[in-house]
PDB file of C-alpha atoms and ligand atoms in Angstrom:
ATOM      1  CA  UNK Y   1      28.105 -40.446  46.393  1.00  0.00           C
ATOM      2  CA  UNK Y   2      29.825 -42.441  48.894  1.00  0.00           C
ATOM      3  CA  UNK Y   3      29.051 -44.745  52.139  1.00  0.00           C
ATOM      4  CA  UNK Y   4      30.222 -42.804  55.345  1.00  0.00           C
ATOM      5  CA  UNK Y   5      30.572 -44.576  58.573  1.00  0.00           C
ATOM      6  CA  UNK Y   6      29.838 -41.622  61.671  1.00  0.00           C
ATOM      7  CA  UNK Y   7      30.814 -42.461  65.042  1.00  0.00           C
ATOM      8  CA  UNK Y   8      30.956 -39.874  68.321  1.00  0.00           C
ATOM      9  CA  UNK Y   9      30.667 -40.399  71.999  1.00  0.00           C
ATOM     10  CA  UNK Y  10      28.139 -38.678  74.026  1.00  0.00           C
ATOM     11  CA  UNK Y  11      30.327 -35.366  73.281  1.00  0.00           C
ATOM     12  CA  UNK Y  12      29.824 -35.066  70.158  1.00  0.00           C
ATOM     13  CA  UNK Y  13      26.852 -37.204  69.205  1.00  0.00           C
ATOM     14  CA  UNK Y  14      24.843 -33.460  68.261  1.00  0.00           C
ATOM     15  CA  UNK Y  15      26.773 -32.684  66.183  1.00  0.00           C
ATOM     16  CA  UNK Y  16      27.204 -36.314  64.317  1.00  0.00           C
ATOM     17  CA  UNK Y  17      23.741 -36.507  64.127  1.00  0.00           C
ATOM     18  CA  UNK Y  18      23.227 -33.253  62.374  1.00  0.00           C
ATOM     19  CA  UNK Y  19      26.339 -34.373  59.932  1.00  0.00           C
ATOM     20  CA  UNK Y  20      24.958 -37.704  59.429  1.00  0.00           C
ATOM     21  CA  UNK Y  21      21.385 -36.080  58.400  1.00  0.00           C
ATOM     22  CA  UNK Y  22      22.524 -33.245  56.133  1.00  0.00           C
ATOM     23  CA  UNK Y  23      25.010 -36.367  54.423  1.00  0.00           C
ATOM     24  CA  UNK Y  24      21.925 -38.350  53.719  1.00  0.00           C
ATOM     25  CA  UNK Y  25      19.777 -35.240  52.391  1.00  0.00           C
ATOM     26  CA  UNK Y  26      22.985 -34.581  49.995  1.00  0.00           C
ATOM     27  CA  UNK Y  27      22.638 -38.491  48.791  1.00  0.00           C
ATOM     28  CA  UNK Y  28      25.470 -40.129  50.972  1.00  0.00           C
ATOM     29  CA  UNK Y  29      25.010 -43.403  52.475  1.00  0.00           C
ATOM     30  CA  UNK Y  30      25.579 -43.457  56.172  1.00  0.00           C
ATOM     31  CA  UNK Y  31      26.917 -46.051  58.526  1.00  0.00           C
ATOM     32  CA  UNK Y  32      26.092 -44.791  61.867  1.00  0.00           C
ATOM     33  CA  UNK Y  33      27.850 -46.840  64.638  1.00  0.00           C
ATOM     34  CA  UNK Y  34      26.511 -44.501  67.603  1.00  0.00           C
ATOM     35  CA  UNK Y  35      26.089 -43.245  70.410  1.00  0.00           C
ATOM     36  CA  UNK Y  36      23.036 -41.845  69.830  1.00  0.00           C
ATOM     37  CA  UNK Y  37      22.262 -40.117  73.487  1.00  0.00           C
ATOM     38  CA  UNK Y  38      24.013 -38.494  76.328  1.00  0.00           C
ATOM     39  CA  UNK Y  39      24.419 -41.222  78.205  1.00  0.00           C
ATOM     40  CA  UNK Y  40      28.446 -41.443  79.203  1.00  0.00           C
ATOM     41  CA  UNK Y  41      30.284 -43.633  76.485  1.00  0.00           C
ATOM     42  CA  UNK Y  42      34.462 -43.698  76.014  1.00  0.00           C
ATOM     43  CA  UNK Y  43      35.413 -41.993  72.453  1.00  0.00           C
ATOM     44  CA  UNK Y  44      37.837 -44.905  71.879  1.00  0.00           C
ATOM     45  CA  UNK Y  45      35.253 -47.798  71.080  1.00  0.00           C
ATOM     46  CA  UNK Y  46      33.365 -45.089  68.707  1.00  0.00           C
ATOM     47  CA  UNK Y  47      37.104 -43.926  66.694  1.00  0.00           C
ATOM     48  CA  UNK Y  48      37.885 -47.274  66.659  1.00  0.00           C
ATOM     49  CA  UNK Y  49      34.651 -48.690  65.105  1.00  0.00           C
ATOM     50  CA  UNK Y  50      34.750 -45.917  62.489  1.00  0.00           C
ATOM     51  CA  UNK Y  51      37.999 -46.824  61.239  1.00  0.00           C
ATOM     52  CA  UNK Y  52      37.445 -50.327  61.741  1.00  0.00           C
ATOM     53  CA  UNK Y  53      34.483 -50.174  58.787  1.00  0.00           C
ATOM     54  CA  UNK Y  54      36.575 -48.254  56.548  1.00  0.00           C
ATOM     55  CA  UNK Y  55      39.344 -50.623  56.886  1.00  0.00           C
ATOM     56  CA  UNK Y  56      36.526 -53.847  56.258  1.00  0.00           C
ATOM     57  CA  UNK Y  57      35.255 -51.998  53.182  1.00  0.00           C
ATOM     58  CA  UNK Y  58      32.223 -51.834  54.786  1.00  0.00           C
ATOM     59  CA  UNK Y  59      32.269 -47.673  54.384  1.00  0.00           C
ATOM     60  CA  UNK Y  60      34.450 -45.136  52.136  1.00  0.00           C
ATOM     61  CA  UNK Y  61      35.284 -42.327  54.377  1.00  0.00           C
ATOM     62  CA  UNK Y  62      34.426 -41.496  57.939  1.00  0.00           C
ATOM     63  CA  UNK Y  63      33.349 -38.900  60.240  1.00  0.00           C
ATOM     64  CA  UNK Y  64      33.767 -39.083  63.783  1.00  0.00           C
ATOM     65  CA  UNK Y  65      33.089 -36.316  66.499  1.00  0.00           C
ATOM     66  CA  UNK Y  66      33.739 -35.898  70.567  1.00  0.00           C
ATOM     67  CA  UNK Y  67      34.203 -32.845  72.812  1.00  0.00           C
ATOM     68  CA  UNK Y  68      37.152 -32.011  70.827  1.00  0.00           C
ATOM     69  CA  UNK Y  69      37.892 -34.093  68.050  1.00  0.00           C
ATOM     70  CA  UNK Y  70      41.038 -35.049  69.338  1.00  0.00           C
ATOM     71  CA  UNK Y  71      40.929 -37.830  71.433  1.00  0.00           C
ATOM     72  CA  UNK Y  72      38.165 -40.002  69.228  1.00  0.00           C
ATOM     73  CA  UNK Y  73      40.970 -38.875  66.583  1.00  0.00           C
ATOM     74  CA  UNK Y  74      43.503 -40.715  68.240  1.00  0.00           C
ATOM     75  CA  UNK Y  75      41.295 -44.013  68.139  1.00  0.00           C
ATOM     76  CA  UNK Y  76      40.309 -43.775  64.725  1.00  0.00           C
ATOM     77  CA  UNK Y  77      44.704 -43.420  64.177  1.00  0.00           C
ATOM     78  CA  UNK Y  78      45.422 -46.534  66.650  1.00  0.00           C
ATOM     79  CA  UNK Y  79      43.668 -48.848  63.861  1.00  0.00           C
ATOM     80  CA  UNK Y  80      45.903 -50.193  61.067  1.00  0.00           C
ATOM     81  CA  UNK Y  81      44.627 -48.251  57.911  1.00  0.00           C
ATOM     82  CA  UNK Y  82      42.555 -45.594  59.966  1.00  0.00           C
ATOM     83  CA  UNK Y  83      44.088 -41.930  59.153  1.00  0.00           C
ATOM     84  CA  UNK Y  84      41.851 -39.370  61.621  1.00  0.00           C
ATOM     85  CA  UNK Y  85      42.624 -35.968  61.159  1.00  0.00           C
ATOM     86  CA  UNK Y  86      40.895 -33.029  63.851  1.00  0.00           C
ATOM     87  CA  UNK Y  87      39.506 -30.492  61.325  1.00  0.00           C
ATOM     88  CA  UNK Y  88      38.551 -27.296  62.586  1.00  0.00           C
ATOM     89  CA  UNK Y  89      38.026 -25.467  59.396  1.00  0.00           C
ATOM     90  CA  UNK Y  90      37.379 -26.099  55.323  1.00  0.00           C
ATOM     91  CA  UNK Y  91      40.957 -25.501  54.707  1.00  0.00           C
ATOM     92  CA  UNK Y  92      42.504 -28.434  57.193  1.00  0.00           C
ATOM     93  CA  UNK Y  93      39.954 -30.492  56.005  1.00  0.00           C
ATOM     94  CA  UNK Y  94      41.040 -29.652  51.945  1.00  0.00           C
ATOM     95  CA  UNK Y  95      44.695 -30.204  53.368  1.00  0.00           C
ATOM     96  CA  UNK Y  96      43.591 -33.951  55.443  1.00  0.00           C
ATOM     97  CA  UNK Y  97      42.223 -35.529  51.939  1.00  0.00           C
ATOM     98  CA  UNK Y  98      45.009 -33.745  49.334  1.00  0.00           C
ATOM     99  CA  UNK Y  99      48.047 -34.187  51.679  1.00  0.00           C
ATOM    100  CA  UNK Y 100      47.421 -37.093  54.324  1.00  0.00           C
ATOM    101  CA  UNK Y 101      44.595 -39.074  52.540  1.00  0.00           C
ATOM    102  CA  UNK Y 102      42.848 -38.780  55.850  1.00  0.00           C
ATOM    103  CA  UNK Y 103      39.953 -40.991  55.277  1.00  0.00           C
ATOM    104  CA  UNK Y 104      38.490 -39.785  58.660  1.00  0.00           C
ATOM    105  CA  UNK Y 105      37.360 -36.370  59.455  1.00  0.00           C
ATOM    106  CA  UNK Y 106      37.095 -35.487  63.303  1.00  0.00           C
ATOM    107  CA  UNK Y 107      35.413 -32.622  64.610  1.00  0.00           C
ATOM    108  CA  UNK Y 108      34.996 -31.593  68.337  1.00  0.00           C
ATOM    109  CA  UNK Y 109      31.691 -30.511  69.095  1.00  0.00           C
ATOM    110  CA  UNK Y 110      32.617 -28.206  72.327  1.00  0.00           C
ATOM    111  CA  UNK Y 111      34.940 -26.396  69.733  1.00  0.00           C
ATOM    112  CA  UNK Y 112      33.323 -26.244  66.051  1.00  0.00           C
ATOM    113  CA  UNK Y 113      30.173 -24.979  65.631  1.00  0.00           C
ATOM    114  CA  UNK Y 114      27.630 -26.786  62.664  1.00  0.00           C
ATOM    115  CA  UNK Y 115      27.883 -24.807  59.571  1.00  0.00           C
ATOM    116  CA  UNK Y 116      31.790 -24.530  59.546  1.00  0.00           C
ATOM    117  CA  UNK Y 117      31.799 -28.060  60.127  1.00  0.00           C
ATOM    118  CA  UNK Y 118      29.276 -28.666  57.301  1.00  0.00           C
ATOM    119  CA  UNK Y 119      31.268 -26.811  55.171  1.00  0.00           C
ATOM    120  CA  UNK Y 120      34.110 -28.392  56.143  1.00  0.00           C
ATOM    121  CA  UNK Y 121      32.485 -31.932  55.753  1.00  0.00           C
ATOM    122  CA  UNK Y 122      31.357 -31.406  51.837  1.00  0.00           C
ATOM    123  CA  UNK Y 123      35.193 -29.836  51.174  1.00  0.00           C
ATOM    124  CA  UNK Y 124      36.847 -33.182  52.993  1.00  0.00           C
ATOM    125  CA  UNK Y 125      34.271 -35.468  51.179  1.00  0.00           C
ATOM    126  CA  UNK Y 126      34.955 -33.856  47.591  1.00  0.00           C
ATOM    127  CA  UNK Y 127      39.037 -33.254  47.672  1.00  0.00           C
ATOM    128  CA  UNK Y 128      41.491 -36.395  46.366  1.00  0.00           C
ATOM    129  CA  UNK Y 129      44.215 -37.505  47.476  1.00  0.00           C
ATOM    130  CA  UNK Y 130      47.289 -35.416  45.040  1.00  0.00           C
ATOM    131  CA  UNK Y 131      49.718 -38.189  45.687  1.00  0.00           C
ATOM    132  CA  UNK Y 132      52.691 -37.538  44.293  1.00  0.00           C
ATOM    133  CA  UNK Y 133      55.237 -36.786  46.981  1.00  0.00           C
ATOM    134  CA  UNK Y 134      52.450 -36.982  49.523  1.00  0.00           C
ATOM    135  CA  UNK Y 135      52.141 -40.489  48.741  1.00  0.00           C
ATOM    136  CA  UNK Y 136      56.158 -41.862  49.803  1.00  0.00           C
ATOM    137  CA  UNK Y 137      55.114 -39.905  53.416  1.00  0.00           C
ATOM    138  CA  UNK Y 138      51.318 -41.556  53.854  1.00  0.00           C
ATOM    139  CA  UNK Y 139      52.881 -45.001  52.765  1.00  0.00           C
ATOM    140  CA  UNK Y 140      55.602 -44.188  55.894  1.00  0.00           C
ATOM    141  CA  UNK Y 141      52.461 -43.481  58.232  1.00  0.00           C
ATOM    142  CA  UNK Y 142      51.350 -47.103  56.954  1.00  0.00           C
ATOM    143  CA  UNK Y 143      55.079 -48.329  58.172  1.00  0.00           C
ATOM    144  CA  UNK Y 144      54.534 -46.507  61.406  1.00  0.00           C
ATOM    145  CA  UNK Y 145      51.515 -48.527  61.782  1.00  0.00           C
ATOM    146  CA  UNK Y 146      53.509 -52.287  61.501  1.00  0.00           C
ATOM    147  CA  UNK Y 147      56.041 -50.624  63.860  1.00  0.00           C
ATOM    148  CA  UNK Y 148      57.575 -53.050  66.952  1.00  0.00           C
ATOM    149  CA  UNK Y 149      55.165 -53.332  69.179  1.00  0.00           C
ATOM    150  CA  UNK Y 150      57.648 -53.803  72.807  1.00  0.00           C
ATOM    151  CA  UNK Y 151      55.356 -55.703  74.645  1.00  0.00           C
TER     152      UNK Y 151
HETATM  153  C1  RB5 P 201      34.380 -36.363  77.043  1.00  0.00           C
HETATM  154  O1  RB5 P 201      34.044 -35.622  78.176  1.00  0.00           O
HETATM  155  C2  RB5 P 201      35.563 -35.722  76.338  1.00  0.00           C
HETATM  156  O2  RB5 P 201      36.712 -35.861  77.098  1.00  0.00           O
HETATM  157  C3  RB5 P 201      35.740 -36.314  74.964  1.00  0.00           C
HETATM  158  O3  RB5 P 201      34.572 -36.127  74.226  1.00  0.00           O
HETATM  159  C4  RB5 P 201      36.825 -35.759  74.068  1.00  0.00           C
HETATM  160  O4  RB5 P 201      36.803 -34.382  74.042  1.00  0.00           O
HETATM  161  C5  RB5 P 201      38.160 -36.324  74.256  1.00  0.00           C
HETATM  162  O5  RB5 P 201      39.084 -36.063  73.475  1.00  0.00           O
END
């Protein structure tokens, strides 16, 4: 079983909240960081806070939903150690953990209805990492991260 930290903006908070209650039922530990209601919110502070508790060690994996999945995505890949990959199926969310050790799963409520993104949840939450090869390219995403910053 593991500790999952679930973030969404008022987008996607359905659909995290259904996630976040079929994790507990299945014996997961959840971290839920909010929003819990339709009032407007920005996806960034919710990505960001996600990633930021897997990154503390506060939370194993994550899960993390807006309209689309892509731009609360983006926050959760803007933090140093947060990899946030927009799943839309079982088989890119296989491919996220084995190949890019995604420890974020994104889904965009507007876009993904509940039960493929259930399904899609338990296949992200029970697939490792393969390494191997796949390892040398996630360690250059970590580079990426440490990268100049011009300003
Ligand atoms: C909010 O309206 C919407 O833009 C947001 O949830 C998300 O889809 C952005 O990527």
């Amino acid at each position: 079983m593991a500790r999952i930290a679930v973030g969404a903006d008022h987008a996607g908070f359905r659909l995290k909240d259904e996630l976040a209650a079929y994790l507990r039922t299945s014996g997961h530990e959840v971290l839920d960081l909010g929003t819990n209601s339709p009032e407007s919110v920005d996806y960034p502070d919710y990505g960001a806070a996600v990633a930021r508790a897997i990154v503390a060690g506060e939370a194993d994996l994550g899960l993390a939903c807006c309209g689309t999945g892509l731009g609360i995505a983006m926050a959760v890949n803007k933090i140093y150690g947060g990899r946030g990959a927009p799943c839309h199926d079982v088989t890119s969310a296989r491919l996220a953990r084995a190949h890019n050790n995604a420890n974020v799963i994104c889904f965009g409520e507007r876009l993904t209805g509940p039960e493929v993104a259930r399904e899609a949840l338990d296949m992200f939450l029970s697939t490792t990492f393969e390494g191997g090869r796949h390892a040398r390219r996630v360690e250059k995403l970590t580079v990426l991260d440490r990268e100049y910053d011009p300003r």
